[in-house]
PDB file of C-alpha atoms in Angstrom:
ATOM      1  CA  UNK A1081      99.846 -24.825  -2.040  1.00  0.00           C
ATOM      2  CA  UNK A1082     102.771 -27.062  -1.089  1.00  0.00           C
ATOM      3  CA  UNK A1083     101.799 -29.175  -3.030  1.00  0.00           C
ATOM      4  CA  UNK A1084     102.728 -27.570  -6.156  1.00  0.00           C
ATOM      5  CA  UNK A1085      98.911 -26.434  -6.999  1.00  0.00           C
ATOM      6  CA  UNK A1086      97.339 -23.404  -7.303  1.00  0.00           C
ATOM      7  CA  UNK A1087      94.146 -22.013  -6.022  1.00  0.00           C
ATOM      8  CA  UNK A1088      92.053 -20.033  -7.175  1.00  0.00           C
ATOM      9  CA  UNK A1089      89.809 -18.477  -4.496  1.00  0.00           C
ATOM     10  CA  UNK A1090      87.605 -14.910  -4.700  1.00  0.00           C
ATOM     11  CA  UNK A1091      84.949 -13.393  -6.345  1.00  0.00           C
ATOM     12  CA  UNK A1092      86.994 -13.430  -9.836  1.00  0.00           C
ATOM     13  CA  UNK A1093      90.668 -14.525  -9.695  1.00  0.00           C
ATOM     14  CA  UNK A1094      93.213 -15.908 -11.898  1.00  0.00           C
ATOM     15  CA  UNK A1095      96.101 -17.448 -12.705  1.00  0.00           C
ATOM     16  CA  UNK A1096      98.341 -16.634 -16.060  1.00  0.00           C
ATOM     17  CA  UNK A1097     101.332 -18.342 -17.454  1.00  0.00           C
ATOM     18  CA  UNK A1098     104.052 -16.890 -19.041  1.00  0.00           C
ATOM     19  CA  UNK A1099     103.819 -15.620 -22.577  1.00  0.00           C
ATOM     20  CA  UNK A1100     105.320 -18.365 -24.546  1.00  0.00           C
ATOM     21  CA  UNK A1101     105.367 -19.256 -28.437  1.00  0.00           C
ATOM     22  CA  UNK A1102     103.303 -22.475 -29.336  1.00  0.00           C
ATOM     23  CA  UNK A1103     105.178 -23.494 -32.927  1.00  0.00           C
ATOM     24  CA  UNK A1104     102.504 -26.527 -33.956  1.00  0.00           C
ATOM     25  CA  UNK A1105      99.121 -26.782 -32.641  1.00  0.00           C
ATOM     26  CA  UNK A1106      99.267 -28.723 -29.089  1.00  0.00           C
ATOM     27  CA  UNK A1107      97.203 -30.035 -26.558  1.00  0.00           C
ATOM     28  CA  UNK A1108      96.749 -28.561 -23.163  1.00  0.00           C
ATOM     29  CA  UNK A1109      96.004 -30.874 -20.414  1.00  0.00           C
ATOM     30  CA  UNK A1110      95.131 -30.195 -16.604  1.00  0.00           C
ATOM     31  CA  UNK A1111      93.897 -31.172 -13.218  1.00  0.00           C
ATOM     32  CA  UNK A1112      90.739 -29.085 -12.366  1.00  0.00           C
ATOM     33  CA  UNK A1113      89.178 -29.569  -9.170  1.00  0.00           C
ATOM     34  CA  UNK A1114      86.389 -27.348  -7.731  1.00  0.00           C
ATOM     35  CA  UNK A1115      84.373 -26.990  -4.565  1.00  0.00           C
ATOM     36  CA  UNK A1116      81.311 -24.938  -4.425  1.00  0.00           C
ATOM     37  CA  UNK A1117      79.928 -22.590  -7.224  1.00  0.00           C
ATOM     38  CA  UNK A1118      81.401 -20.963  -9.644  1.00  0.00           C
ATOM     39  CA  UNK A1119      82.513 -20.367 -13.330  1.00  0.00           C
ATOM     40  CA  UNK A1120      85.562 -21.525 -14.974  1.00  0.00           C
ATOM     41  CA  UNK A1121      87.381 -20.343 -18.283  1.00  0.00           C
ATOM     42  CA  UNK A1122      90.321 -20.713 -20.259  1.00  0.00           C
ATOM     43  CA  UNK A1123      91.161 -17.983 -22.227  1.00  0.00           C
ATOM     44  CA  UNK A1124      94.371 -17.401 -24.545  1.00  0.00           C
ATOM     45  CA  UNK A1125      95.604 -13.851 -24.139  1.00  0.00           C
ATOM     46  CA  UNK A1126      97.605 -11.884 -27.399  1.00  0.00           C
ATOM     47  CA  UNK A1127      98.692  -8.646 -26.577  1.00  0.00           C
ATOM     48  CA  UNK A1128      96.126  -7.816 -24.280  1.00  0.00           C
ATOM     49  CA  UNK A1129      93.250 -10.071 -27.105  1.00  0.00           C
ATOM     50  CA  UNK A1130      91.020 -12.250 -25.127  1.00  0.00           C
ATOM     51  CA  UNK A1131      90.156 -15.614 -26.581  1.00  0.00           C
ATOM     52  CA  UNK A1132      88.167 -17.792 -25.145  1.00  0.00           C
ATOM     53  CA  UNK A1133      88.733 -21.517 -25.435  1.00  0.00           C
ATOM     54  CA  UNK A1134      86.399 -22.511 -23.199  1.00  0.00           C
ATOM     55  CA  UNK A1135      84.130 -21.648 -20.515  1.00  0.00           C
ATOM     56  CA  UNK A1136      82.083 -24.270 -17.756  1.00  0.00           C
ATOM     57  CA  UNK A1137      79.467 -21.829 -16.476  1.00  0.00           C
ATOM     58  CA  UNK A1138      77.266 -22.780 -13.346  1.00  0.00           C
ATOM     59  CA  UNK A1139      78.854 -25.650 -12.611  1.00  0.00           C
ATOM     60  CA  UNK A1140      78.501 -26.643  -8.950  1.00  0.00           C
ATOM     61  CA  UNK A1141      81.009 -29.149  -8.109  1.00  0.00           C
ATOM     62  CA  UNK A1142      82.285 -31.212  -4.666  1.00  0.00           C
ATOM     63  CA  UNK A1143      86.013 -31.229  -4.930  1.00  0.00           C
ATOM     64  CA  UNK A1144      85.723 -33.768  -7.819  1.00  0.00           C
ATOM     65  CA  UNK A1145      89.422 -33.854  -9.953  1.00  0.00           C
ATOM     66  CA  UNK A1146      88.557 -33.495 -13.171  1.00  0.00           C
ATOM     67  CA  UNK A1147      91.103 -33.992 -16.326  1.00  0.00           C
ATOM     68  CA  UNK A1148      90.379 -30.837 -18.455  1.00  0.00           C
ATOM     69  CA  UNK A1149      92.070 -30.248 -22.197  1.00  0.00           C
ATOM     70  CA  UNK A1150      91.772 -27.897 -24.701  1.00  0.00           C
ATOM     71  CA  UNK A1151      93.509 -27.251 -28.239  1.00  0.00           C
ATOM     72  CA  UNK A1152      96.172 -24.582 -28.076  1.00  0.00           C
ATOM     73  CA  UNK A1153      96.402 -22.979 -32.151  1.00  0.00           C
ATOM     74  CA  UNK A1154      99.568 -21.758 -32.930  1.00  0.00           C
ATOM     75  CA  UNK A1155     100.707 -18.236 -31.830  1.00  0.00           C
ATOM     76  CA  UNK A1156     102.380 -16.090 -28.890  1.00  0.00           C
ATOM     77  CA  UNK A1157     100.278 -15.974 -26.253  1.00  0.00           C
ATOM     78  CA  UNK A1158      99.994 -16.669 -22.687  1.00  0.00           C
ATOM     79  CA  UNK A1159      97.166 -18.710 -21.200  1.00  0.00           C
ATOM     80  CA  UNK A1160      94.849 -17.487 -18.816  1.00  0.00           C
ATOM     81  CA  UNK A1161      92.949 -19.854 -15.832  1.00  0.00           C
ATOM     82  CA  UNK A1162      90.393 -17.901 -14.742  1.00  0.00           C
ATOM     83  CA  UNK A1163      87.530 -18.913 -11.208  1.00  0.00           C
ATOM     84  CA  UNK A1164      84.831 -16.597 -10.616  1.00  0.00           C
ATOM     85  CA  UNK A1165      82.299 -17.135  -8.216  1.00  0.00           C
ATOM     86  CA  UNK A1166      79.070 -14.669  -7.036  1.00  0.00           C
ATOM     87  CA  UNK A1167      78.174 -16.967  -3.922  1.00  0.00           C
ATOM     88  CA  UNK A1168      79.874 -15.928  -0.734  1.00  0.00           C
ATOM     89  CA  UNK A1169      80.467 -19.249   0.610  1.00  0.00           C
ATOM     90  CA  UNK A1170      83.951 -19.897   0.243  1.00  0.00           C
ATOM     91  CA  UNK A1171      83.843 -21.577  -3.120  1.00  0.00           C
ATOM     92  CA  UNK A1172      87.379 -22.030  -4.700  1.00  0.00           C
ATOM     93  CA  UNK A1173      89.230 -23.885  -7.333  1.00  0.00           C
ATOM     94  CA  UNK A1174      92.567 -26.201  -7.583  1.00  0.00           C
ATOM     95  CA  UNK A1175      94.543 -26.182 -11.020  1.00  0.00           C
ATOM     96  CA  UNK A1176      97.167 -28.786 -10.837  1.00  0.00           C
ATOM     97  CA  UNK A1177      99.571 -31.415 -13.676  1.00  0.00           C
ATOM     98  CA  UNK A1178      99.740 -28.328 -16.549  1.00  0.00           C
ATOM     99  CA  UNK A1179     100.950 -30.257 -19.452  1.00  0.00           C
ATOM    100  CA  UNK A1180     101.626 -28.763 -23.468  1.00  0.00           C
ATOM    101  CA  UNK A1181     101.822 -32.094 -25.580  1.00  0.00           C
ATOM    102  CA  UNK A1182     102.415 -31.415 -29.768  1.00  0.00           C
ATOM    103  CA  UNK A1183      99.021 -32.108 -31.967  1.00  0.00           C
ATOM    104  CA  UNK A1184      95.288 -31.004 -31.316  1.00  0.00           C
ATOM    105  CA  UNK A1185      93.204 -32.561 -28.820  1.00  0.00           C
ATOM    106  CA  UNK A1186      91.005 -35.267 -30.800  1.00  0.00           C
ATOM    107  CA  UNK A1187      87.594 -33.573 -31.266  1.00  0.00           C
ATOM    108  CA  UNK A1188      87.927 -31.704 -27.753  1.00  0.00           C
ATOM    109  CA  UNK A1189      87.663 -35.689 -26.223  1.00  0.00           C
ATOM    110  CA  UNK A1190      89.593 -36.856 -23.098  1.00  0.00           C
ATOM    111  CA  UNK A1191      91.851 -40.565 -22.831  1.00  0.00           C
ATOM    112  CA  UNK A1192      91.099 -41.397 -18.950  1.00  0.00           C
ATOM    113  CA  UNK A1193      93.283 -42.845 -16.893  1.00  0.00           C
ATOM    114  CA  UNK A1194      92.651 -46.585 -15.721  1.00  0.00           C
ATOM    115  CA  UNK A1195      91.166 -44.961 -12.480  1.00  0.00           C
ATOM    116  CA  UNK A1196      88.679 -42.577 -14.078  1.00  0.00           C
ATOM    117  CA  UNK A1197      85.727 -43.201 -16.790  1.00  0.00           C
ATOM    118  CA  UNK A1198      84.528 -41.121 -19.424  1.00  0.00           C
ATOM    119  CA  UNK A1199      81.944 -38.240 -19.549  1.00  0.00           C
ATOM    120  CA  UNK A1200      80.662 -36.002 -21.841  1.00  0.00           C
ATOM    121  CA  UNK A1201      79.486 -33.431 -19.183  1.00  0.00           C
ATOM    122  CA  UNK A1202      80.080 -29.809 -21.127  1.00  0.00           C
ATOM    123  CA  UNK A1203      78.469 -28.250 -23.764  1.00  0.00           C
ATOM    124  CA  UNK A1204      79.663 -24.835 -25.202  1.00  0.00           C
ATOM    125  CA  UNK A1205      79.117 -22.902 -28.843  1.00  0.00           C
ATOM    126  CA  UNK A1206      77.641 -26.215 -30.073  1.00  0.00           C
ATOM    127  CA  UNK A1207      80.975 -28.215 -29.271  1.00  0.00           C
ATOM    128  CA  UNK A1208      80.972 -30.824 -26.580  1.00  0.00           C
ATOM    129  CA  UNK A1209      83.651 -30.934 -24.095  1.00  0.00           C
ATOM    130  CA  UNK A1210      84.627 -34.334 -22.053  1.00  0.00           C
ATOM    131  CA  UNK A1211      86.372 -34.812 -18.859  1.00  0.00           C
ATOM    132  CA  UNK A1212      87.251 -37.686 -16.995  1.00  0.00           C
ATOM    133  CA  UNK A1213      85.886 -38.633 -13.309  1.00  0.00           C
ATOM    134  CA  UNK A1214      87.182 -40.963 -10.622  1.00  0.00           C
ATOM    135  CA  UNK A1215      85.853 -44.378 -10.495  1.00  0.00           C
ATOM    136  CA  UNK A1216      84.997 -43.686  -7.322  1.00  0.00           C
ATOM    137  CA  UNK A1217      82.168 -41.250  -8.509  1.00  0.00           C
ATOM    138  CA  UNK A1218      80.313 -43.785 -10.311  1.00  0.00           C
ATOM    139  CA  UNK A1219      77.113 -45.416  -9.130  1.00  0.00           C
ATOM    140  CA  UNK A1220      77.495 -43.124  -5.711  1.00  0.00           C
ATOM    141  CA  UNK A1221      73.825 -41.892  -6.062  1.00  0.00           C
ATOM    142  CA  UNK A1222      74.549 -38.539  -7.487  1.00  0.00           C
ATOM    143  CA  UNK A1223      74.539 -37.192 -11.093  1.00  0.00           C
ATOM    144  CA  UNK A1224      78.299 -35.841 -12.165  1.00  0.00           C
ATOM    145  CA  UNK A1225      77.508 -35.825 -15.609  1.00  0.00           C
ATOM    146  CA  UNK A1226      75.083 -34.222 -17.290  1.00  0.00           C
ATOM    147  CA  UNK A1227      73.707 -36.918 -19.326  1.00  0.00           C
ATOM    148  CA  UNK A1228      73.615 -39.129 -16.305  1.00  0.00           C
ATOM    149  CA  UNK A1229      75.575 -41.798 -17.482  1.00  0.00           C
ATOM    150  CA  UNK A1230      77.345 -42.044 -14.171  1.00  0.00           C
ATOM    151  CA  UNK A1231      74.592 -43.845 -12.807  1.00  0.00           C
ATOM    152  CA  UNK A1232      73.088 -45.890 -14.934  1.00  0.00           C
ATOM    153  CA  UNK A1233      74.185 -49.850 -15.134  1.00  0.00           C
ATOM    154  CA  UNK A1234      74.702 -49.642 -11.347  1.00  0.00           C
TER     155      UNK A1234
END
């Protein structure tokens, strides 16, 4: 897009960075935003080895930004952003911000920004995944996260 995003729009497409060499174990960071249905995944790929590092299946989102990171092991590998989506109604994702920081993500959890609040919305091969949400999405009337802490307190 011109804004420097990318989108990822069909029944399965993908976007795939350069193979690279991660020396220590880092954190990857990034903008996900998605409108309609659809499944997302980040996968590491080694010579053609698949890896998944995480997958939000039958999510159903409303153009909400969320602030996605997983924990990159060492290796040579390239990374692998991956939107698939069975409905035929034009659902599509935006990956934006890609950031590689040195050291692991603590316990797969997310620092939000002043302008977001925490919630633990994922849950995948018995480890929880957490992503930040706008202010603006709390105490709106509908559940974001799973747990509904969104909208309690309101």
């Amino acid at each position: 897009t011109l804004d420097g995003s990318v989108l990822l729009q069909s029944s399965l497409s993908f976007m795939e960075s350069p193979k690279g060499v991660i020396l220590n174990e880092s954190c990857l960071s990034y903008k996900y935003t998605q409108y309609g249905e659809g499944r997302h995944r980040l996968v590491s790929n080694t010579s053609n080895f698949l890896q998944n590092l995480y997958i939000f299946d039958g999510l159903k989102a409303r153009g909400i930004p969320l602030t996605l990171k997983a924990s990159l092991p060492r290796g040579n590998y390239s990374i692998l952003f991956e939107f698939q989506s069975d409905s035929m109604n034009g659902s599509y994702a935006q990956i934006d911000d890609v950031k590689i920081a040195d050291g692991r993500c603590p316990n797969y959890t997310v620092s939000c920004n002043v302008d977001e609040f925490f919630c633990q919305n994922i849950m995948w091969n018995g480890d929880v995944f957490d992503i930040c949400l706008p202010n603006v999405t709390k105490c709106n009337g509908h559940v974001d996260c799973t747990d509904g802490r969104d909208e309690l307190d309101c």
